[in-house]
PDB file of N, CA and C in Angstrom:
ATOM      1  N   UNK G  18     -59.028  28.866 -31.696  1.00  0.00           N
ATOM      2  CA  UNK G  18     -57.645  27.840 -32.338  1.00  0.00           C
ATOM      3  C   UNK G  18     -58.053  25.714 -32.827  1.00  0.00           C
ATOM      4  N   UNK G  19     -57.675  25.597 -33.839  1.00  0.00           N
ATOM      5  CA  UNK G  19     -58.229  24.045 -33.361  1.00  0.00           C
ATOM      6  C   UNK G  19     -56.950  23.597 -33.228  1.00  0.00           C
ATOM      7  N   UNK G  20     -56.697  22.821 -32.530  1.00  0.00           N
ATOM      8  CA  UNK G  20     -56.118  21.236 -32.041  1.00  0.00           C
ATOM      9  C   UNK G  20     -55.548  21.498 -33.008  1.00  0.00           C
ATOM     10  N   UNK G  21     -53.548  20.542 -33.063  1.00  0.00           N
ATOM     11  CA  UNK G  21     -53.564  19.938 -33.674  1.00  0.00           C
ATOM     12  C   UNK G  21     -54.218  18.003 -34.154  1.00  0.00           C
ATOM     13  N   UNK G  22     -54.386  18.083 -33.469  1.00  0.00           N
ATOM     14  CA  UNK G  22     -54.947  17.086 -34.093  1.00  0.00           C
ATOM     15  C   UNK G  22     -56.169  17.050 -34.980  1.00  0.00           C
ATOM     16  N   UNK G  23     -56.586  17.990 -34.685  1.00  0.00           N
ATOM     17  CA  UNK G  23     -58.273  18.308 -35.678  1.00  0.00           C
ATOM     18  C   UNK G  23     -57.235  18.957 -36.931  1.00  0.00           C
ATOM     19  N   UNK G  24     -56.425  19.122 -36.629  1.00  0.00           N
ATOM     20  CA  UNK G  24     -55.846  19.858 -37.832  1.00  0.00           C
ATOM     21  C   UNK G  24     -54.885  19.035 -38.752  1.00  0.00           C
ATOM     22  N   UNK G  25     -54.449  17.866 -37.803  1.00  0.00           N
ATOM     23  CA  UNK G  25     -54.066  16.570 -38.765  1.00  0.00           C
ATOM     24  C   UNK G  25     -54.925  15.988 -39.893  1.00  0.00           C
ATOM     25  N   UNK G  26     -56.057  15.861 -39.275  1.00  0.00           N
ATOM     26  CA  UNK G  26     -58.001  14.928 -39.848  1.00  0.00           C
ATOM     27  C   UNK G  26     -57.584  15.500 -40.836  1.00  0.00           C
ATOM     28  N   UNK G  27     -57.658  17.357 -40.351  1.00  0.00           N
ATOM     29  CA  UNK G  27     -58.586  17.745 -42.283  1.00  0.00           C
ATOM     30  C   UNK G  27     -57.547  17.606 -43.066  1.00  0.00           C
ATOM     31  N   UNK G  28     -55.880  17.904 -42.836  1.00  0.00           N
ATOM     32  CA  UNK G  28     -55.114  17.937 -44.246  1.00  0.00           C
ATOM     33  C   UNK G  28     -54.911  16.977 -45.356  1.00  0.00           C
ATOM     34  N   UNK G  29     -55.292  15.025 -43.689  1.00  0.00           N
ATOM     35  CA  UNK G  29     -55.830  13.285 -44.755  1.00  0.00           C
ATOM     36  C   UNK G  29     -56.487  14.170 -44.893  1.00  0.00           C
ATOM     37  N   UNK G  30     -58.101  14.452 -44.210  1.00  0.00           N
ATOM     38  CA  UNK G  30     -59.500  14.059 -45.630  1.00  0.00           C
ATOM     39  C   UNK G  30     -59.491  15.094 -46.743  1.00  0.00           C
ATOM     40  N   UNK G  31     -57.746  15.516 -46.803  1.00  0.00           N
ATOM     41  CA  UNK G  31     -58.210  17.285 -47.916  1.00  0.00           C
ATOM     42  C   UNK G  31     -57.851  16.341 -49.558  1.00  0.00           C
ATOM     43  N   UNK G  32     -56.879  15.414 -48.828  1.00  0.00           N
ATOM     44  CA  UNK G  32     -56.510  15.038 -50.588  1.00  0.00           C
ATOM     45  C   UNK G  32     -58.025  14.170 -51.258  1.00  0.00           C
ATOM     46  N   UNK G  33     -58.759  14.247 -51.788  1.00  0.00           N
ATOM     47  CA  UNK G  33     -59.694  13.757 -53.409  1.00  0.00           C
ATOM     48  C   UNK G  33     -59.789  12.360 -53.081  1.00  0.00           C
ATOM     49  N   UNK G  34     -58.509  11.682 -53.137  1.00  0.00           N
ATOM     50  CA  UNK G  34     -58.593  10.297 -53.544  1.00  0.00           C
ATOM     51  C   UNK G  34     -59.254  10.020 -51.459  1.00  0.00           C
ATOM     52  N   UNK G  35     -57.666  10.147 -50.520  1.00  0.00           N
ATOM     53  CA  UNK G  35     -58.440   9.539 -49.343  1.00  0.00           C
ATOM     54  C   UNK G  35     -59.983   9.954 -48.486  1.00  0.00           C
ATOM     55  N   UNK G  36     -60.560  10.889 -49.795  1.00  0.00           N
ATOM     56  CA  UNK G  36     -62.096  11.354 -48.953  1.00  0.00           C
ATOM     57  C   UNK G  36     -62.699   9.984 -49.004  1.00  0.00           C
ATOM     58  N   UNK G  37     -62.767   9.658 -50.304  1.00  0.00           N
ATOM     59  CA  UNK G  37     -63.336   8.900 -51.846  1.00  0.00           C
ATOM     60  C   UNK G  37     -63.204   7.263 -50.833  1.00  0.00           C
ATOM     61  N   UNK G  38     -61.648   6.966 -50.402  1.00  0.00           N
ATOM     62  CA  UNK G  38     -61.852   5.887 -49.446  1.00  0.00           C
ATOM     63  C   UNK G  38     -62.728   6.371 -48.365  1.00  0.00           C
ATOM     64  N   UNK G  39     -62.449   7.558 -47.360  1.00  0.00           N
ATOM     65  CA  UNK G  39     -63.240   7.546 -46.762  1.00  0.00           C
ATOM     66  C   UNK G  39     -64.520   7.734 -46.836  1.00  0.00           C
ATOM     67  N   UNK G  40     -65.616   7.946 -48.187  1.00  0.00           N
ATOM     68  CA  UNK G  40     -66.775   7.527 -47.640  1.00  0.00           C
ATOM     69  C   UNK G  40     -67.388   6.880 -48.083  1.00  0.00           C
ATOM     70  N   UNK G  41     -66.137   5.569 -48.619  1.00  0.00           N
ATOM     71  CA  UNK G  41     -66.459   4.096 -49.027  1.00  0.00           C
ATOM     72  C   UNK G  41     -66.799   3.258 -48.037  1.00  0.00           C
ATOM     73  N   UNK G  42     -65.515   4.135 -47.349  1.00  0.00           N
ATOM     74  CA  UNK G  42     -65.935   3.072 -45.430  1.00  0.00           C
ATOM     75  C   UNK G  42     -66.339   2.370 -45.063  1.00  0.00           C
ATOM     76  N   UNK G  43     -66.708   3.829 -45.402  1.00  0.00           N
ATOM     77  CA  UNK G  43     -68.326   4.377 -44.449  1.00  0.00           C
ATOM     78  C   UNK G  43     -69.262   3.783 -44.388  1.00  0.00           C
ATOM     79  N   UNK G  44     -69.354   3.011 -45.309  1.00  0.00           N
ATOM     80  CA  UNK G  44     -70.607   2.475 -45.830  1.00  0.00           C
ATOM     81  C   UNK G  44     -70.539   0.535 -45.401  1.00  0.00           C
ATOM     82  N   UNK G  45     -68.623   0.398 -45.657  1.00  0.00           N
ATOM     83  CA  UNK G  45     -68.972  -1.108 -45.118  1.00  0.00           C
ATOM     84  C   UNK G  45     -67.188  -1.004 -44.917  1.00  0.00           C
ATOM     85  N   UNK G  46     -67.039  -2.091 -44.327  1.00  0.00           N
ATOM     86  CA  UNK G  46     -65.488  -3.059 -44.495  1.00  0.00           C
ATOM     87  C   UNK G  46     -65.130  -3.314 -45.639  1.00  0.00           C
ATOM     88  N   UNK G  47     -64.617  -2.489 -46.106  1.00  0.00           N
ATOM     89  CA  UNK G  47     -63.179  -3.080 -47.425  1.00  0.00           C
ATOM     90  C   UNK G  47     -62.151  -3.758 -47.574  1.00  0.00           C
ATOM     91  N   UNK G  48     -60.783  -3.995 -48.010  1.00  0.00           N
ATOM     92  CA  UNK G  48     -59.627  -4.348 -48.368  1.00  0.00           C
ATOM     93  C   UNK G  48     -59.097  -4.113 -49.975  1.00  0.00           C
ATOM     94  N   UNK G  49     -57.763  -4.008 -50.013  1.00  0.00           N
ATOM     95  CA  UNK G  49     -57.574  -2.478 -50.864  1.00  0.00           C
ATOM     96  C   UNK G  49     -57.546  -3.073 -52.369  1.00  0.00           C
ATOM     97  N   UNK G  50     -58.376  -4.619 -52.137  1.00  0.00           N
ATOM     98  CA  UNK G  50     -58.471  -5.059 -53.606  1.00  0.00           C
ATOM     99  C   UNK G  50     -60.468  -4.595 -54.119  1.00  0.00           C
ATOM    100  N   UNK G  51     -60.721  -3.763 -52.874  1.00  0.00           N
ATOM    101  CA  UNK G  51     -62.459  -3.640 -53.687  1.00  0.00           C
ATOM    102  C   UNK G  51     -61.841  -2.414 -53.488  1.00  0.00           C
ATOM    103  N   UNK G  52     -61.041  -1.246 -53.002  1.00  0.00           N
ATOM    104  CA  UNK G  52     -61.343  -0.105 -52.710  1.00  0.00           C
ATOM    105  C   UNK G  52     -59.880   0.187 -54.106  1.00  0.00           C
ATOM    106  N   UNK G  53     -59.603  -0.758 -54.620  1.00  0.00           N
ATOM    107  CA  UNK G  53     -58.302  -0.587 -56.292  1.00  0.00           C
ATOM    108  C   UNK G  53     -60.344  -0.196 -57.536  1.00  0.00           C
ATOM    109  N   UNK G  54     -61.170  -1.643 -57.056  1.00  0.00           N
ATOM    110  CA  UNK G  54     -62.240  -1.593 -57.703  1.00  0.00           C
ATOM    111  C   UNK G  54     -62.353  -0.249 -58.220  1.00  0.00           C
ATOM    112  N   UNK G  55     -62.935  -0.604 -56.713  1.00  0.00           N
ATOM    113  CA  UNK G  55     -63.464   1.678 -56.706  1.00  0.00           C
ATOM    114  C   UNK G  55     -63.351   2.100 -57.105  1.00  0.00           C
ATOM    115  N   UNK G  56     -62.850   2.954 -56.574  1.00  0.00           N
ATOM    116  CA  UNK G  56     -61.430   4.325 -57.033  1.00  0.00           C
ATOM    117  C   UNK G  56     -60.895   3.921 -58.608  1.00  0.00           C
ATOM    118  N   UNK G  57     -60.276   2.184 -58.952  1.00  0.00           N
ATOM    119  CA  UNK G  57     -59.582   2.988 -61.092  1.00  0.00           C
ATOM    120  C   UNK G  57     -57.803   3.117 -59.922  1.00  0.00           C
ATOM    121  N   UNK G  58     -57.802   3.413 -58.735  1.00  0.00           N
ATOM    122  CA  UNK G  58     -55.755   3.670 -58.270  1.00  0.00           C
ATOM    123  C   UNK G  58     -55.619   2.301 -57.430  1.00  0.00           C
ATOM    124  N   UNK G  59     -54.436   2.646 -58.496  1.00  0.00           N
ATOM    125  CA  UNK G  59     -53.205   1.643 -58.615  1.00  0.00           C
ATOM    126  C   UNK G  59     -53.464   0.996 -56.728  1.00  0.00           C
ATOM    127  N   UNK G  60     -52.813  -0.152 -56.580  1.00  0.00           N
ATOM    128  CA  UNK G  60     -52.947  -1.143 -54.230  1.00  0.00           C
ATOM    129  C   UNK G  60     -51.690  -0.862 -54.901  1.00  0.00           C
ATOM    130  N   UNK G  61     -50.526  -0.020 -55.254  1.00  0.00           N
ATOM    131  CA  UNK G  61     -49.911   0.945 -54.286  1.00  0.00           C
ATOM    132  C   UNK G  61     -49.916   2.668 -53.229  1.00  0.00           C
ATOM    133  N   UNK G  62     -51.091   2.877 -54.638  1.00  0.00           N
ATOM    134  CA  UNK G  62     -51.250   4.367 -54.243  1.00  0.00           C
ATOM    135  C   UNK G  62     -51.971   4.176 -53.397  1.00  0.00           C
ATOM    136  N   UNK G  63     -53.234   2.784 -51.944  1.00  0.00           N
ATOM    137  CA  UNK G  63     -54.314   2.959 -52.193  1.00  0.00           C
ATOM    138  C   UNK G  63     -53.789   2.144 -51.169  1.00  0.00           C
ATOM    139  N   UNK G  64     -52.708   1.297 -51.413  1.00  0.00           N
ATOM    140  CA  UNK G  64     -52.496   0.938 -49.465  1.00  0.00           C
ATOM    141  C   UNK G  64     -51.638   2.501 -48.893  1.00  0.00           C
ATOM    142  N   UNK G  65     -50.911   3.238 -49.395  1.00  0.00           N
ATOM    143  CA  UNK G  65     -50.073   4.462 -48.883  1.00  0.00           C
ATOM    144  C   UNK G  65     -51.127   5.147 -48.529  1.00  0.00           C
ATOM    145  N   UNK G  66     -52.239   5.442 -48.771  1.00  0.00           N
ATOM    146  CA  UNK G  66     -53.004   6.204 -48.649  1.00  0.00           C
ATOM    147  C   UNK G  66     -53.717   5.816 -46.505  1.00  0.00           C
ATOM    148  N   UNK G  67     -54.608   4.140 -47.777  1.00  0.00           N
ATOM    149  CA  UNK G  67     -54.468   3.027 -45.507  1.00  0.00           C
ATOM    150  C   UNK G  67     -53.381   3.735 -44.953  1.00  0.00           C
ATOM    151  N   UNK G  68     -52.433   3.375 -45.294  1.00  0.00           N
ATOM    152  CA  UNK G  68     -51.425   3.554 -43.777  1.00  0.00           C
ATOM    153  C   UNK G  68     -51.707   5.269 -43.027  1.00  0.00           C
ATOM    154  N   UNK G  69     -51.551   6.257 -44.537  1.00  0.00           N
ATOM    155  CA  UNK G  69     -52.489   7.549 -43.759  1.00  0.00           C
ATOM    156  C   UNK G  69     -53.018   7.640 -42.893  1.00  0.00           C
ATOM    157  N   UNK G  70     -53.935   7.434 -43.631  1.00  0.00           N
ATOM    158  CA  UNK G  70     -55.526   6.975 -42.745  1.00  0.00           C
ATOM    159  C   UNK G  70     -56.114   6.346 -40.914  1.00  0.00           C
ATOM    160  N   UNK G  71     -55.042   5.062 -41.558  1.00  0.00           N
ATOM    161  CA  UNK G  71     -54.395   4.634 -40.107  1.00  0.00           C
ATOM    162  C   UNK G  71     -53.747   5.273 -38.938  1.00  0.00           C
ATOM    163  N   UNK G  72     -53.048   5.902 -39.647  1.00  0.00           N
ATOM    164  CA  UNK G  72     -52.523   6.655 -39.155  1.00  0.00           C
ATOM    165  C   UNK G  72     -52.373   7.632 -38.225  1.00  0.00           C
ATOM    166  N   UNK G  73     -53.668   8.266 -38.820  1.00  0.00           N
ATOM    167  CA  UNK G  73     -53.908   9.034 -38.658  1.00  0.00           C
ATOM    168  C   UNK G  73     -55.093   9.578 -37.321  1.00  0.00           C
ATOM    169  N   UNK G  74     -55.711   8.032 -37.481  1.00  0.00           N
ATOM    170  CA  UNK G  74     -56.885   7.766 -36.444  1.00  0.00           C
ATOM    171  C   UNK G  74     -58.377   7.030 -36.859  1.00  0.00           C
ATOM    172  N   UNK G  75     -58.055   7.640 -38.401  1.00  0.00           N
ATOM    173  CA  UNK G  75     -59.480   7.837 -39.039  1.00  0.00           C
ATOM    174  C   UNK G  75     -60.248   5.940 -39.296  1.00  0.00           C
ATOM    175  N   UNK G  76     -58.690   4.789 -39.342  1.00  0.00           N
ATOM    176  CA  UNK G  76     -59.770   3.830 -39.848  1.00  0.00           C
ATOM    177  C   UNK G  76     -59.020   3.309 -39.126  1.00  0.00           C
ATOM    178  N   UNK G  77     -59.457   1.252 -38.860  1.00  0.00           N
ATOM    179  CA  UNK G  77     -58.269   1.112 -38.047  1.00  0.00           C
ATOM    180  C   UNK G  77     -58.754  -0.615 -39.017  1.00  0.00           C
ATOM    181  N   UNK G  78     -57.814  -1.663 -38.342  1.00  0.00           N
ATOM    182  CA  UNK G  78     -57.572  -2.915 -39.921  1.00  0.00           C
ATOM    183  C   UNK G  78     -57.775  -4.341 -39.098  1.00  0.00           C
ATOM    184  N   UNK G  79     -58.466  -4.959 -39.308  1.00  0.00           N
ATOM    185  CA  UNK G  79     -59.456  -5.772 -39.483  1.00  0.00           C
ATOM    186  C   UNK G  79     -58.737  -7.069 -39.880  1.00  0.00           C
ATOM    187  N   UNK G  80     -57.705  -8.532 -39.875  1.00  0.00           N
ATOM    188  CA  UNK G  80     -57.402  -9.975 -40.403  1.00  0.00           C
ATOM    189  C   UNK G  80     -58.329 -10.531 -40.776  1.00  0.00           C
ATOM    190  N   UNK G  81     -58.178 -11.052 -41.833  1.00  0.00           N
ATOM    191  CA  UNK G  81     -59.387 -12.430 -42.743  1.00  0.00           C
ATOM    192  C   UNK G  81     -58.310 -12.800 -42.965  1.00  0.00           C
ATOM    193  N   UNK G  82     -58.178 -13.487 -42.776  1.00  0.00           N
ATOM    194  CA  UNK G  82     -57.395 -14.590 -43.804  1.00  0.00           C
ATOM    195  C   UNK G  82     -55.833 -14.446 -44.058  1.00  0.00           C
ATOM    196  N   UNK G  83     -55.753 -13.934 -45.957  1.00  0.00           N
ATOM    197  CA  UNK G  83     -54.738 -13.263 -46.293  1.00  0.00           C
ATOM    198  C   UNK G  83     -55.145 -12.433 -46.561  1.00  0.00           C
ATOM    199  N   UNK G  84     -56.156 -11.246 -46.737  1.00  0.00           N
ATOM    200  CA  UNK G  84     -56.969 -10.126 -46.445  1.00  0.00           C
ATOM    201  C   UNK G  84     -56.630  -9.454 -44.855  1.00  0.00           C
ATOM    202  N   UNK G  85     -56.608  -8.129 -45.795  1.00  0.00           N
ATOM    203  CA  UNK G  85     -56.814  -7.623 -44.564  1.00  0.00           C
ATOM    204  C   UNK G  85     -57.823  -6.107 -44.887  1.00  0.00           C
ATOM    205  N   UNK G  86     -58.355  -6.496 -43.960  1.00  0.00           N
ATOM    206  CA  UNK G  86     -60.126  -5.159 -44.016  1.00  0.00           C
ATOM    207  C   UNK G  86     -59.640  -3.813 -43.040  1.00  0.00           C
ATOM    208  N   UNK G  87     -60.281  -2.783 -43.881  1.00  0.00           N
ATOM    209  CA  UNK G  87     -60.190  -1.831 -43.586  1.00  0.00           C
ATOM    210  C   UNK G  87     -61.394  -0.957 -42.708  1.00  0.00           C
ATOM    211  N   UNK G  88     -61.835  -0.353 -42.395  1.00  0.00           N
ATOM    212  CA  UNK G  88     -63.497  -0.978 -41.035  1.00  0.00           C
ATOM    213  C   UNK G  88     -62.488   1.391 -40.757  1.00  0.00           C
ATOM    214  N   UNK G  89     -64.113   2.196 -41.065  1.00  0.00           N
ATOM    215  CA  UNK G  89     -63.403   3.647 -40.837  1.00  0.00           C
ATOM    216  C   UNK G  89     -64.717   4.028 -39.778  1.00  0.00           C
ATOM    217  N   UNK G  90     -63.577   4.084 -38.249  1.00  0.00           N
ATOM    218  CA  UNK G  90     -63.986   4.569 -36.601  1.00  0.00           C
ATOM    219  C   UNK G  90     -64.783   6.173 -37.292  1.00  0.00           C
ATOM    220  N   UNK G  91     -66.120   6.216 -35.951  1.00  0.00           N
ATOM    221  CA  UNK G  91     -67.287   6.780 -36.449  1.00  0.00           C
ATOM    222  C   UNK G  91     -66.542   7.835 -35.820  1.00  0.00           C
ATOM    223  N   UNK G  92     -66.108   7.217 -33.826  1.00  0.00           N
ATOM    224  CA  UNK G  92     -65.424   8.121 -32.591  1.00  0.00           C
ATOM    225  C   UNK G  92     -64.286   9.508 -33.428  1.00  0.00           C
ATOM    226  N   UNK G  93     -63.254   9.286 -34.215  1.00  0.00           N
ATOM    227  CA  UNK G  93     -62.849   9.706 -34.768  1.00  0.00           C
ATOM    228  C   UNK G  93     -63.356  11.325 -35.349  1.00  0.00           C
ATOM    229  N   UNK G  94     -64.391  11.240 -36.301  1.00  0.00           N
ATOM    230  CA  UNK G  94     -64.877  11.940 -37.622  1.00  0.00           C
ATOM    231  C   UNK G  94     -65.798  12.930 -35.888  1.00  0.00           C
ATOM    232  N   UNK G  95     -66.775  12.011 -35.457  1.00  0.00           N
ATOM    233  CA  UNK G  95     -66.754  12.642 -34.519  1.00  0.00           C
ATOM    234  C   UNK G  95     -66.629  13.717 -33.754  1.00  0.00           C
ATOM    235  N   UNK G  96     -65.752  13.020 -33.944  1.00  0.00           N
ATOM    236  CA  UNK G  96     -64.967  14.334 -32.286  1.00  0.00           C
ATOM    237  C   UNK G  96     -64.120  15.921 -32.966  1.00  0.00           C
ATOM    238  N   UNK G  97     -64.198  15.482 -35.261  1.00  0.00           N
ATOM    239  CA  UNK G  97     -63.863  16.623 -35.316  1.00  0.00           C
ATOM    240  C   UNK G  97     -65.132  17.341 -36.105  1.00  0.00           C
ATOM    241  N   UNK G  98     -66.308  17.007 -36.075  1.00  0.00           N
ATOM    242  CA  UNK G  98     -67.493  17.422 -36.075  1.00  0.00           C
ATOM    243  C   UNK G  98     -68.532  18.315 -35.311  1.00  0.00           C
ATOM    244  N   UNK G  99     -67.645  17.551 -33.823  1.00  0.00           N
ATOM    245  CA  UNK G  99     -68.257  18.321 -32.463  1.00  0.00           C
ATOM    246  C   UNK G  99     -67.457  20.132 -32.961  1.00  0.00           C
ATOM    247  N   UNK G 100     -66.275  19.630 -33.074  1.00  0.00           N
ATOM    248  CA  UNK G 100     -65.757  20.481 -32.903  1.00  0.00           C
ATOM    249  C   UNK G 100     -66.019  22.360 -34.278  1.00  0.00           C
ATOM    250  N   UNK G 101     -66.050  21.443 -35.720  1.00  0.00           N
ATOM    251  CA  UNK G 101     -66.629  22.315 -36.824  1.00  0.00           C
ATOM    252  C   UNK G 101     -68.368  22.735 -36.615  1.00  0.00           C
ATOM    253  N   UNK G 102     -68.410  21.588 -35.756  1.00  0.00           N
ATOM    254  CA  UNK G 102     -69.994  21.851 -34.726  1.00  0.00           C
ATOM    255  C   UNK G 102     -69.597  23.417 -34.707  1.00  0.00           C
ATOM    256  N   UNK G 103     -69.132  23.784 -33.378  1.00  0.00           N
ATOM    257  CA  UNK G 103     -68.515  24.304 -32.679  1.00  0.00           C
ATOM    258  C   UNK G 103     -68.340  25.766 -33.392  1.00  0.00           C
ATOM    259  N   UNK G 104     -67.090  25.718 -34.274  1.00  0.00           N
ATOM    260  CA  UNK G 104     -67.216  26.584 -35.266  1.00  0.00           C
ATOM    261  C   UNK G 104     -68.665  27.139 -36.387  1.00  0.00           C
ATOM    262  N   UNK G 105     -68.507  26.304 -36.263  1.00  0.00           N
ATOM    263  CA  UNK G 105     -70.573  27.535 -37.075  1.00  0.00           C
ATOM    264  C   UNK G 105     -71.950  28.025 -35.833  1.00  0.00           C
ATOM    265  N   UNK G 106     -71.698  27.348 -34.710  1.00  0.00           N
ATOM    266  CA  UNK G 106     -71.917  27.533 -33.406  1.00  0.00           C
ATOM    267  C   UNK G 106     -71.533  29.268 -33.199  1.00  0.00           C
ATOM    268  N   UNK G 107     -70.191  29.704 -32.971  1.00  0.00           N
ATOM    269  CA  UNK G 107     -70.041  30.423 -33.186  1.00  0.00           C
ATOM    270  C   UNK G 107     -69.398  31.801 -34.057  1.00  0.00           C
ATOM    271  N   UNK G 108     -69.417  31.216 -35.198  1.00  0.00           N
ATOM    272  CA  UNK G 108     -69.898  32.623 -35.997  1.00  0.00           C
ATOM    273  C   UNK G 108     -71.496  33.108 -35.971  1.00  0.00           C
ATOM    274  N   UNK G 109     -72.251  31.872 -36.052  1.00  0.00           N
ATOM    275  CA  UNK G 109     -73.593  32.382 -35.808  1.00  0.00           C
ATOM    276  C   UNK G 109     -73.962  32.833 -35.536  1.00  0.00           C
ATOM    277  N   UNK G 110     -73.939  32.789 -33.906  1.00  0.00           N
ATOM    278  CA  UNK G 110     -74.085  33.862 -33.153  1.00  0.00           C
ATOM    279  C   UNK G 110     -73.425  35.083 -33.139  1.00  0.00           C
ATOM    280  N   UNK G 111     -72.110  35.085 -33.691  1.00  0.00           N
ATOM    281  CA  UNK G 111     -72.012  36.452 -34.006  1.00  0.00           C
ATOM    282  C   UNK G 111     -72.046  37.167 -35.261  1.00  0.00           C
ATOM    283  N   UNK G 112     -72.365  36.420 -36.539  1.00  0.00           N
ATOM    284  CA  UNK G 112     -73.509  37.165 -37.167  1.00  0.00           C
ATOM    285  C   UNK G 112     -74.457  37.487 -36.277  1.00  0.00           C
ATOM    286  N   UNK G 113     -75.381  36.999 -35.649  1.00  0.00           N
ATOM    287  CA  UNK G 113     -76.501  37.207 -35.102  1.00  0.00           C
ATOM    288  C   UNK G 113     -76.684  39.119 -34.276  1.00  0.00           C
ATOM    289  N   UNK G 114     -75.891  37.837 -34.077  1.00  0.00           N
ATOM    290  CA  UNK G 114     -75.084  40.021 -33.245  1.00  0.00           C
ATOM    291  C   UNK G 114     -74.410  41.218 -33.492  1.00  0.00           C
ATOM    292  N   UNK G 115     -73.564  40.742 -35.084  1.00  0.00           N
ATOM    293  CA  UNK G 115     -73.070  41.723 -35.150  1.00  0.00           C
ATOM    294  C   UNK G 115     -72.580  42.855 -34.956  1.00  0.00           C
ATOM    295  N   UNK G 116     -71.876  41.225 -34.165  1.00  0.00           N
ATOM    296  CA  UNK G 116     -70.076  41.503 -33.717  1.00  0.00           C
ATOM    297  C   UNK G 116     -69.263  41.728 -34.682  1.00  0.00           C
ATOM    298  N   UNK G 117     -68.965  43.112 -35.535  1.00  0.00           N
ATOM    299  CA  UNK G 117     -67.619  43.157 -35.524  1.00  0.00           C
ATOM    300  C   UNK G 117     -66.276  44.797 -34.932  1.00  0.00           C
ATOM    301  N   UNK G 118     -65.315  44.096 -35.480  1.00  0.00           N
ATOM    302  CA  UNK G 118     -64.750  44.842 -34.877  1.00  0.00           C
ATOM    303  C   UNK G 118     -64.335  45.848 -34.709  1.00  0.00           C
ATOM    304  N   UNK G 119     -63.583  47.141 -34.690  1.00  0.00           N
ATOM    305  CA  UNK G 119     -63.998  47.742 -35.502  1.00  0.00           C
ATOM    306  C   UNK G 119     -62.182  47.340 -35.285  1.00  0.00           C
ATOM    307  N   UNK G 120     -61.482  48.916 -36.972  1.00  0.00           N
ATOM    308  CA  UNK G 120     -60.908  49.524 -37.211  1.00  0.00           C
ATOM    309  C   UNK G 120     -59.699  50.451 -36.327  1.00  0.00           C
TER     310      UNK G 120
END
């Protein structure tokens, strides 16, 4: 069973715009104005999504003058990736062993 933190992160990443933001932040730190330009979304929408990403622990903020830059936290994704890898390994082993629960 997945821990609730992992489930929460999956829910956060399930939103297409948040997933796009995460993809953009993987390449570099960006401020809201950059994300508006890259996604075409409204500033208030981007800000709301960034708040959700920050609250979930996926991004950190970095003040820079009157702007705030957002940076992806790779260690937050590492935890989720490891858990998904464990699930894939278990599924592979079950397939290889031909495990099937009888009815």
